[in-house]
XYZ file of C-alpha atoms in Angstrom:
669
model
C 37.454 125.152 158.529
C 35.465 123.201 155.930
C 31.780 123.065 156.825
C 29.295 120.248 156.304
C 27.327 122.569 154.023
C 30.363 123.127 151.762
C 31.066 119.401 151.644
C 27.440 118.730 150.780
C 27.471 121.292 147.957
C 30.590 119.729 146.444
C 29.117 116.236 146.618
C 25.984 117.563 144.924
C 28.094 119.009 142.105
C 29.899 115.692 141.701
C 26.595 113.812 141.574
C 25.216 116.248 138.994
C 28.274 115.913 136.764
C 28.175 112.121 136.911
C 24.434 112.066 136.256
C 24.763 114.331 133.218
C 27.520 112.217 131.734
C 25.630 109.007 132.385
C 22.499 110.442 130.790
C 24.401 111.364 127.614
C 25.801 107.829 127.397
C 22.359 106.348 127.892
C 20.911 108.514 125.111
C 23.657 107.480 122.716
C 23.334 103.802 123.517
C 19.528 103.859 123.136
C 19.775 104.737 119.456
C 18.191 102.108 117.194
C 20.375 99.030 116.691
C 20.373 96.179 114.222
C 20.236 92.479 115.014
C 20.075 91.473 118.656
C 17.759 93.574 120.769
C 19.256 96.023 123.197
C 18.566 95.924 126.925
C 18.113 98.603 129.576
C 21.081 99.879 131.526
C 22.070 97.836 134.562
C 23.281 100.446 137.022
C 25.011 100.216 140.405
C 25.696 103.341 142.447
C 28.023 103.366 145.438
C 29.119 106.025 147.886
C 32.268 105.777 149.982
C 33.772 107.903 152.711
C 37.417 107.266 153.560
C 38.694 109.152 156.607
C 42.289 108.775 157.794
C 44.240 110.225 160.703
C 48.028 110.370 160.431
C 50.534 110.466 163.246
C 52.194 113.914 163.534
C 49.965 115.636 160.933
C 46.379 114.909 162.009
C 43.615 114.474 159.446
C 45.143 113.071 156.241
C 42.057 112.123 154.273
C 38.369 112.963 154.213
C 37.571 111.626 150.776
C 34.001 111.203 149.602
C 33.575 109.152 146.440
C 30.505 108.583 144.297
C 30.794 105.854 141.663
C 28.319 104.811 138.978
C 28.911 101.487 137.230
C 26.664 100.768 134.262
C 26.363 97.998 131.691
C 24.141 97.716 128.645
C 23.563 95.380 125.735
C 23.497 97.781 122.807
C 22.318 95.335 120.170
C 23.975 93.287 117.447
C 26.164 91.583 120.053
C 27.773 94.779 121.333
C 28.010 95.569 125.015
C 28.830 98.876 126.679
C 30.482 99.181 130.056
C 31.018 102.404 131.966
C 32.392 103.428 135.340
C 32.064 107.060 136.350
C 33.828 108.164 139.511
C 34.057 111.510 141.215
C 35.511 112.341 144.596
C 35.900 115.273 146.916
C 38.579 115.275 149.605
C 37.859 117.781 152.347
C 41.291 117.427 153.951
C 42.642 120.430 152.030
C 40.215 122.739 153.841
C 39.714 120.833 157.093
C 43.485 120.570 157.669
C 44.685 123.477 155.546
C 47.710 124.146 157.745
C 49.180 120.825 156.614
C 47.832 120.288 153.100
C 46.014 123.388 151.895
C 46.462 127.088 151.310
C 48.037 127.662 154.742
C 50.527 124.788 154.581
C 54.205 125.311 155.274
C 55.824 128.482 156.542
C 59.297 129.995 156.981
C 62.142 127.485 157.212
C 65.719 127.226 158.465
C 68.418 125.092 156.870
C 71.393 123.314 158.366
C 74.732 125.150 158.180
C 77.230 122.754 159.757
C 80.257 125.089 159.640
C 78.267 128.151 160.679
C 79.583 128.599 164.242
C 83.165 128.736 162.925
C 82.475 131.333 160.212
C 82.697 135.140 160.424
C 79.371 136.945 160.964
C 79.059 138.004 157.318
C 75.663 139.514 156.405
C 73.360 137.457 154.155
C 70.410 138.296 151.926
C 68.043 137.251 154.689
C 69.537 139.883 157.006
C 70.999 137.263 159.331
C 74.699 136.468 159.850
C 76.283 133.438 158.201
C 77.787 132.123 161.462
C 74.658 130.291 162.648
C 74.185 126.500 162.855
C 70.829 126.969 161.075
C 70.145 129.802 158.647
C 66.871 130.931 157.105
C 66.056 130.530 153.429
C 68.155 133.298 151.841
C 70.755 133.136 154.606
C 73.565 131.322 152.766
C 76.708 132.351 150.869
C 75.891 135.274 148.549
C 77.733 137.525 146.084
C 79.545 139.759 148.636
C 80.638 136.745 150.639
C 81.834 135.124 147.417
C 83.918 138.221 146.610
C 85.421 138.078 150.090
C 86.378 134.470 149.366
C 88.199 135.495 146.186
C 85.497 134.940 143.565
C 84.945 137.440 140.716
C 82.690 140.363 141.470
C 80.339 138.961 138.823
C 79.740 135.738 140.769
C 76.057 134.809 140.735
C 75.528 133.480 144.243
C 72.314 134.820 145.730
C 68.692 135.127 144.610
C 65.768 137.512 144.861
C 63.866 136.871 148.075
C 60.868 138.827 146.792
C 60.456 136.268 143.993
C 61.225 133.281 146.198
C 60.219 134.347 149.718
C 60.670 132.340 152.889
C 57.010 131.441 153.294
C 54.745 128.501 152.505
C 57.689 126.091 152.497
C 58.939 122.909 154.129
C 62.478 121.542 154.222
C 62.913 118.777 151.643
C 62.591 115.391 153.321
C 61.619 116.672 156.756
C 58.662 114.255 156.790
C 60.968 111.233 156.926
C 64.538 112.188 157.871
C 66.805 114.834 159.388
C 69.401 116.659 157.263
C 72.360 115.314 159.293
C 75.091 117.057 157.290
C 73.504 116.401 153.923
C 71.845 118.708 151.429
C 68.346 120.095 151.748
C 66.420 123.090 150.450
C 63.038 124.704 150.754
C 60.074 123.256 148.879
C 56.830 125.204 148.290
C 53.916 123.055 149.483
C 50.768 125.070 148.824
C 48.389 124.381 145.896
C 49.598 125.857 142.636
C 46.864 128.502 142.402
C 47.985 129.726 145.838
C 51.750 129.420 145.227
C 52.974 128.642 141.701
C 56.653 128.208 142.619
C 58.055 124.939 141.295
C 54.803 123.904 139.644
C 55.297 121.791 136.525
C 53.344 119.141 134.683
C 55.418 116.086 135.567
C 53.171 113.802 133.546
C 49.696 114.436 134.957
C 50.532 115.885 138.376
C 52.645 118.631 139.933
C 50.744 121.680 138.652
C 47.348 121.244 140.319
C 45.337 124.029 141.890
C 43.283 123.579 145.051
C 40.048 122.530 143.329
C 41.914 119.910 141.263
C 43.448 118.427 144.392
C 40.069 118.369 146.118
C 38.283 116.819 143.104
C 41.092 115.107 141.156
C 38.915 113.291 138.610
C 37.545 116.540 137.158
C 40.441 117.605 134.958
C 41.328 118.088 131.294
C 41.857 114.322 130.881
C 38.260 113.698 132.053
C 39.313 111.204 134.688
C 35.795 111.076 136.113
C 35.099 108.818 133.108
C 36.989 105.967 134.692
C 35.988 103.335 132.161
C 33.952 103.577 128.973
C 34.304 100.897 126.355
C 32.400 98.812 123.835
C 32.997 95.087 123.432
C 31.852 92.298 121.161
C 32.677 88.659 120.498
C 32.637 87.505 116.848
C 32.055 83.826 116.074
C 34.639 82.702 113.498
C 33.387 79.142 113.348
C 35.136 75.894 114.184
C 35.184 76.857 117.866
C 37.204 80.041 117.280
C 36.252 83.574 118.299
C 37.478 87.123 117.956
C 36.916 89.375 120.949
C 37.228 93.160 120.586
C 37.177 95.796 123.322
C 37.758 99.456 122.483
C 37.607 102.454 124.783
C 38.885 103.756 128.078
C 39.851 100.746 130.154
C 42.288 98.881 132.350
C 44.245 96.010 130.819
C 45.536 93.710 133.527
C 48.601 91.619 132.794
C 49.957 89.637 135.666
C 48.863 87.762 138.729
C 50.357 89.730 141.633
C 49.195 92.184 144.281
C 50.784 95.355 145.707
C 53.829 95.525 143.368
C 53.851 95.137 139.585
C 55.969 92.924 137.310
C 53.986 92.457 134.064
C 51.076 94.725 134.933
C 52.555 97.918 133.433
C 50.176 98.842 130.592
C 48.216 101.328 132.692
C 50.004 103.901 134.862
C 49.158 104.032 138.560
C 47.860 106.880 140.735
C 49.892 106.555 143.939
C 48.559 109.916 145.155
C 45.269 108.251 146.042
C 46.616 106.103 148.895
C 50.285 105.314 148.200
C 50.622 101.528 147.613
C 47.818 100.594 150.018
C 44.769 100.669 147.717
C 43.820 97.817 145.406
C 45.464 98.186 141.992
C 42.013 98.065 140.373
C 41.215 101.330 142.198
C 44.461 103.185 141.440
C 45.315 102.134 137.893
C 44.767 105.068 135.539
C 42.508 103.842 132.703
C 43.709 104.707 129.193
C 42.117 104.756 125.742
C 43.048 101.323 124.459
C 42.044 98.939 121.676
C 42.473 95.261 122.361
C 41.713 92.246 120.243
C 41.814 88.630 121.366
C 41.888 85.663 118.991
C 40.430 82.758 120.940
C 41.605 79.555 119.320
C 40.073 77.108 121.784
C 41.474 73.705 122.584
C 44.082 71.663 120.748
C 45.501 68.174 121.172
C 47.866 69.340 123.913
C 46.063 72.405 125.271
C 42.731 72.972 126.976
C 42.574 76.565 125.767
C 44.627 79.052 123.717
C 44.276 82.707 122.849
C 46.395 85.529 121.516
C 45.835 89.140 122.587
C 47.032 92.359 120.956
C 46.861 95.592 122.988
C 47.293 99.055 121.497
C 47.374 101.950 123.934
C 46.763 104.918 121.650
C 46.100 107.425 124.425
C 48.238 110.472 125.161
C 51.141 109.575 127.449
C 50.478 109.532 131.165
C 53.077 108.962 133.880
C 52.520 107.345 137.255
C 51.048 109.966 139.581
C 53.649 110.147 142.352
C 51.772 112.850 144.232
C 52.092 116.632 144.229
C 54.187 118.084 147.027
C 51.957 119.379 149.787
C 49.415 116.546 149.449
C 49.031 113.625 151.890
C 50.428 110.890 149.633
C 53.728 111.646 147.865
C 55.348 108.266 147.252
C 59.130 108.297 147.835
C 58.681 112.029 148.566
C 59.592 112.310 144.868
C 57.037 114.996 144.043
C 58.610 117.261 146.670
C 62.087 116.744 145.237
C 60.807 117.573 141.737
C 58.948 120.707 142.857
C 61.852 121.930 144.963
C 64.310 121.407 142.100
C 62.016 123.159 139.618
C 61.792 126.117 142.003
C 65.594 126.217 142.327
C 65.925 126.412 138.546
C 63.295 129.137 138.169
C 64.046 131.291 141.214
C 67.210 130.063 142.907
C 67.306 129.207 146.592
C 69.366 128.200 149.593
C 70.937 124.740 149.756
C 72.203 123.500 153.115
C 75.798 122.335 153.687
C 77.043 122.907 150.130
C 80.062 125.233 149.952
C 83.214 124.803 152.017
C 83.537 121.104 151.304
C 79.888 120.431 152.051
C 79.553 122.409 155.276
C 78.218 125.902 154.433
C 74.689 126.859 153.340
C 74.810 128.403 149.867
C 72.454 130.701 147.958
C 72.227 129.636 144.309
C 70.751 131.907 141.676
C 68.262 131.006 138.942
C 69.387 128.650 136.142
C 72.299 127.229 138.107
C 70.909 123.997 139.562
C 67.502 122.296 139.494
C 65.041 120.877 136.952
C 64.792 122.973 133.803
C 62.350 121.215 131.456
C 59.989 118.246 131.514
C 60.020 116.478 128.139
C 56.688 114.668 127.964
C 56.392 112.344 124.939
C 54.444 113.930 122.097
C 51.086 112.397 121.254
C 52.161 110.746 117.998
C 51.824 107.278 116.523
C 55.461 106.529 117.353
C 54.796 107.284 121.026
C 51.852 104.915 121.421
C 52.314 101.577 123.146
C 51.879 98.123 121.648
C 51.826 94.722 123.276
C 51.030 91.092 122.594
C 50.251 88.133 124.850
C 49.842 84.423 124.146
C 47.890 82.665 126.855
C 47.100 79.019 127.280
C 46.038 76.230 129.594
C 47.864 72.917 129.331
C 46.196 69.525 129.523
C 47.190 69.167 133.184
C 45.664 72.540 134.123
C 48.732 74.800 134.159
C 47.835 78.310 133.003
C 50.575 80.406 131.445
C 51.227 83.505 129.365
C 54.031 84.845 127.195
C 54.097 88.651 127.032
C 55.842 91.372 125.035
C 55.308 95.134 125.298
C 56.949 98.304 124.049
C 55.980 101.357 126.080
C 57.134 104.618 127.579
C 58.477 104.441 131.112
C 55.867 105.662 133.567
C 58.667 106.805 135.893
C 60.827 109.850 135.027
C 64.554 109.960 134.370
C 66.700 113.035 135.077
C 69.468 113.851 132.554
C 72.210 116.311 133.478
C 72.056 119.169 130.948
C 75.859 119.557 131.006
C 76.070 123.323 131.129
C 73.889 124.135 128.142
C 71.744 127.143 129.060
C 73.012 127.282 132.635
C 74.758 130.005 134.611
C 78.185 129.453 136.161
C 77.644 130.586 139.782
C 81.356 131.309 140.282
C 81.628 133.804 137.390
C 78.067 134.692 136.431
C 78.877 133.639 132.856
C 77.508 130.868 130.672
C 77.758 127.340 132.042
C 79.806 126.299 129.045
C 83.495 127.097 129.567
C 85.266 128.906 126.677
C 87.826 126.606 125.112
C 86.485 123.650 127.075
C 82.835 123.336 126.066
C 79.946 121.830 128.019
C 80.689 120.921 131.598
C 79.876 117.488 132.979
C 78.027 116.151 136.027
C 76.175 119.422 136.614
C 73.238 119.076 139.017
C 70.867 120.767 136.589
C 68.494 118.449 134.763
C 65.898 117.874 132.109
C 63.276 115.199 132.761
C 62.578 112.432 130.231
C 60.424 109.293 129.955
C 62.442 106.747 127.965
C 61.184 103.982 125.684
C 61.184 100.588 127.414
C 60.832 97.119 125.884
C 59.548 94.215 127.965
C 59.384 90.465 127.461
C 58.124 88.108 130.104
C 55.662 85.491 131.149
C 53.522 84.142 133.926
C 52.034 80.888 135.110
C 49.828 79.534 137.836
C 49.081 76.012 138.885
C 47.725 73.959 141.744
C 49.691 71.878 144.253
C 47.050 69.389 145.445
C 49.458 67.743 147.873
C 49.506 70.888 150.025
C 46.190 72.373 148.902
C 47.774 75.524 147.515
C 47.848 77.576 144.325
C 51.136 78.916 142.982
C 51.507 82.140 140.963
C 54.688 83.117 139.132
C 55.709 86.068 136.974
C 58.911 87.232 135.361
C 59.836 90.175 133.141
C 63.028 91.362 131.454
C 63.178 94.993 130.362
C 65.615 97.040 128.315
C 65.786 100.830 128.148
C 65.039 101.693 131.779
C 67.100 104.553 133.199
C 68.496 104.965 136.717
C 70.307 107.707 138.623
C 74.055 107.065 138.427
C 76.623 109.490 139.860
C 79.479 107.468 138.341
C 78.420 108.743 134.901
C 78.923 112.344 133.815
C 75.323 112.366 132.531
C 74.267 111.352 136.079
C 72.114 108.498 134.739
C 72.576 105.200 132.934
C 70.468 102.771 130.911
C 70.248 99.328 132.448
C 68.435 96.116 131.686
C 66.351 94.780 134.560
C 64.908 91.407 135.543
C 61.925 91.274 137.909
C 60.061 88.266 139.181
C 57.553 87.212 141.787
C 56.373 83.933 143.202
C 53.158 83.748 145.171
C 51.526 80.991 147.180
C 47.845 81.025 148.180
C 46.420 78.514 150.618
C 43.072 78.419 152.429
C 43.704 76.811 155.810
C 41.450 75.864 158.704
C 42.794 77.502 161.838
C 40.557 76.410 164.719
C 41.384 79.289 167.060
C 40.351 81.729 164.278
C 37.328 79.879 162.911
C 36.122 76.290 163.124
C 33.737 76.684 160.183
C 35.554 78.846 157.604
C 39.019 78.604 156.107
C 41.521 81.411 156.606
C 43.380 82.584 153.514
C 47.175 82.745 153.652
C 48.726 84.492 150.639
C 52.463 85.108 150.426
C 54.532 86.764 147.712
C 58.264 87.229 147.180
C 59.353 89.899 144.704
C 62.863 90.025 143.258
C 64.649 92.680 141.177
C 68.084 92.510 139.557
C 69.723 95.423 137.720
C 72.275 94.344 135.116
C 75.599 96.176 134.768
C 75.001 97.805 138.112
C 77.617 100.412 139.062
C 78.571 100.941 142.698
C 82.043 102.066 143.767
C 83.558 103.370 146.950
C 84.852 106.941 146.522
C 87.157 108.822 148.915
C 84.155 110.224 150.800
C 81.518 107.529 150.291
C 79.736 105.354 147.725
C 79.415 106.524 144.108
C 77.232 105.138 141.348
C 73.662 103.824 141.418
C 71.615 104.230 144.601
C 69.144 101.510 143.557
C 70.068 98.135 144.998
C 71.627 95.698 142.524
C 69.560 92.851 143.968
C 66.568 93.256 146.213
C 63.731 91.178 147.646
C 60.382 92.340 149.008
C 58.130 89.852 150.780
C 54.417 90.225 151.538
C 52.033 88.078 153.543
C 48.241 88.396 153.713
C 46.216 86.579 156.369
C 42.467 86.989 155.891
C 39.708 85.298 157.877
C 35.959 85.027 157.237
C 33.761 85.018 160.330
C 30.035 85.099 161.132
C 29.008 83.627 157.780
C 31.372 85.929 155.942
C 29.930 89.178 157.314
C 33.026 89.888 159.398
C 36.455 89.659 157.777
C 39.599 90.563 159.728
C 42.908 90.608 157.873
C 46.512 91.673 158.298
C 49.176 92.380 155.697
C 52.906 92.268 156.358
C 55.494 93.639 153.910
C 59.268 93.714 154.289
C 61.906 95.308 152.054
C 65.071 93.294 152.722
C 67.705 95.750 151.463
C 66.053 98.865 152.875
C 65.343 96.961 156.089
C 61.907 98.555 156.229
C 58.593 96.906 157.069
C 54.893 97.700 156.965
C 52.041 96.176 158.963
C 48.446 96.838 157.861
C 45.658 95.301 159.994
C 42.015 95.895 159.173
C 38.578 94.472 159.875
C 35.719 94.603 157.389
C 32.107 94.370 158.526
C 29.267 93.793 156.080
C 26.517 95.288 158.180
C 23.942 94.648 155.441
C 24.051 93.603 151.806
C 24.490 97.286 150.942
C 26.525 98.728 153.827
C 30.147 97.854 154.517
C 32.360 99.406 157.204
C 36.136 98.924 157.328
C 38.411 99.945 160.190
C 42.152 99.669 159.688
C 45.637 101.051 160.075
C 49.079 100.874 158.546
C 52.282 101.168 160.514
C 55.865 101.223 159.239
C 59.160 100.229 160.822
C 62.542 101.375 159.512
C 65.488 99.511 160.977
C 67.890 100.279 158.105
C 68.002 104.077 158.011
C 71.798 104.079 158.261
C 71.894 102.239 154.912
C 69.970 104.869 152.972
C 72.492 107.710 152.661
C 74.129 108.083 149.255
C 76.234 110.351 147.064
C 74.464 113.680 146.438
C 76.984 115.015 143.886
C 78.063 118.025 145.922
C 81.585 116.944 145.013
C 80.745 116.828 141.284
C 81.457 120.563 140.816
C 82.997 120.831 137.305
C 84.139 124.459 137.655
C 87.844 124.341 138.552
C 89.464 125.541 140.742
C 86.507 126.384 142.992
C 86.195 123.005 144.683
C 88.047 121.153 147.397
C 87.509 117.707 145.958
C 87.555 117.636 142.181
C 91.127 118.202 141.098
C 90.493 116.860 137.609
C 90.327 118.626 134.278
C 88.170 121.754 134.184
C 84.739 121.008 132.774
C 84.762 117.328 133.725
C 82.925 116.682 136.978
C 83.753 113.651 139.078
C 81.996 112.704 142.275
C 84.032 111.793 145.343
C 81.030 110.359 147.162
C 80.130 113.104 149.635
C 76.536 112.256 150.460
C 73.499 112.348 152.675
C 69.874 111.289 152.637
C 68.858 113.695 149.841
C 68.226 113.330 147.038
C 69.082 109.708 146.222
C 68.491 108.071 149.593
C 64.808 107.734 148.671
C 65.708 105.017 146.153
C 67.475 103.034 148.876
C 64.651 103.540 151.367
C 61.985 102.437 148.876
C 58.263 103.188 149.151
C 58.002 101.610 152.604
C 61.070 103.233 154.140
C 60.392 106.694 152.713
C 56.935 106.624 154.338
C 57.996 105.208 157.695
C 56.607 108.233 159.569
C 53.261 108.091 157.750
C 51.414 105.864 160.218
C 47.667 106.016 159.632
C 44.450 104.783 161.168
C 41.353 104.924 159.001
C 37.684 104.150 158.708
C 36.007 103.504 155.379
C 32.246 103.370 154.902
C 30.836 102.015 151.637
C 27.138 102.094 150.761
C 25.574 100.607 147.635
C 22.297 102.188 146.563
């Protein structure tokens, strides 16, 4: 159990690290400057404790955050801005059986046909004829020989290298297996259990101390922002504004979900989608210049911005498996698949037409390699935005950006470097070549190009403000079981319309207006592929067209010191909803206390199951379904919830069992 003394020591270390960094910045900025006199640092220090309790798992957050925000005029028109943030989350020690070094345990996996099978011995020492078998209790080499496979077949794995301990069943936090596939996923920190640990773009390989204090890493994330800025007078009412350093660049006018606001990646491991974007964007080293042209005959204001993100690539942090916030449960799928590639493992309901648990060996299925973009000039990101205000007050922007996708794409490796489990030989078939549709992958982050725009304007007749955004992208990649590569490139259109209206609601407050803010997000995937196979749907699990609606109702009571609010969100295709009430009390000018909750509803779980490619087996004749040409896999649509159902459930549906209540205390020194 974590003690108060240990928590205090860690907070002291965080404070010391932030103080030392701030002192070094202050020394540098106090060097003599030319021109305009410099000014002292203006410093704000805040402390926050965020404690959350989750249904079914208990304590899910005990995060203590210390943040130092500092500004200084450095002379000659230059300004320096810095935000230093360090946190310590005690949940990994206070609830270690769920999220720390004692998380997980031995598992059993569904074996639908088990009761009708002979009691053949398995590697786990248990018979095969059970409805649930332990990890290591599936079809192995001797059973394969009994079924007519070569004596060299490679079914089975070494239980000493991949033991049945410290694991959970993939997806058990949000669904049952129900005849689908599942496998064991290691869930302990990577210094306790290294199985399946990979760098998936800034997460996935973290040890306990890095999970407890995530900002203190090799990317120096405790330096949240650090940039210099200056405005140059070009005469004739024109200016050039420069800002260079570690920063957030905000494009767009929406909350919760992003359309244009994609320059900075997002850290969903902090609190899924429920924190403000300003708190979970990952600042990057960026140079931006803005040519401010001023007014014209038809415009009140005009400016053109160029943004160059020259930092090393960083993906969205989707959360390491075994931590409280793993959006879409994706981090668990990645870690489990990486472990299958490295060490092999048992997969439920695989052999026998998708009914018998099967022990795969190393290098047969899983995630082999993560291809992170190299830190080169060609892999930096460049964008431009023209922004203006028309004579009648309409604000708009036109945006263009070329960047690396912050979400990963899995490419089937088509037999190269794999092991054929039926023969024990190379995955490439002599005389045939590379096989297709193999469920062994490399991970990539493709280049994406975006064009779009935004606008906002007032509707005086109804007393409301309207916000609109739209973006068209090319180069995004999606899972697609209709393709032998198991992915496809598709163009995408996304848009959002928002309406904000302060309204007097007498039964809430007779003196202050209540804010009503609604948003409707839309996504369309071009050239979407979705077909009905003999056993179920085949193609792209992502919905061709989808809408997500949000509504915020926020009141201001007792002269603004008490602010209750509620947020509703509904995913129309997933048929999943979230409700997040909270009340914020400003006890003093420096002390703020927030009490809240979030609760999810999932009415559409029957819509989430999708093709899992069990029927893609390219190794003829060892399959019941694929009677095609050897080496060419073709899915017949046998499916379940894993692994692609998460894309149909979406971030709300995949978290429908993560119902939290929380208290957050914020104090400004």
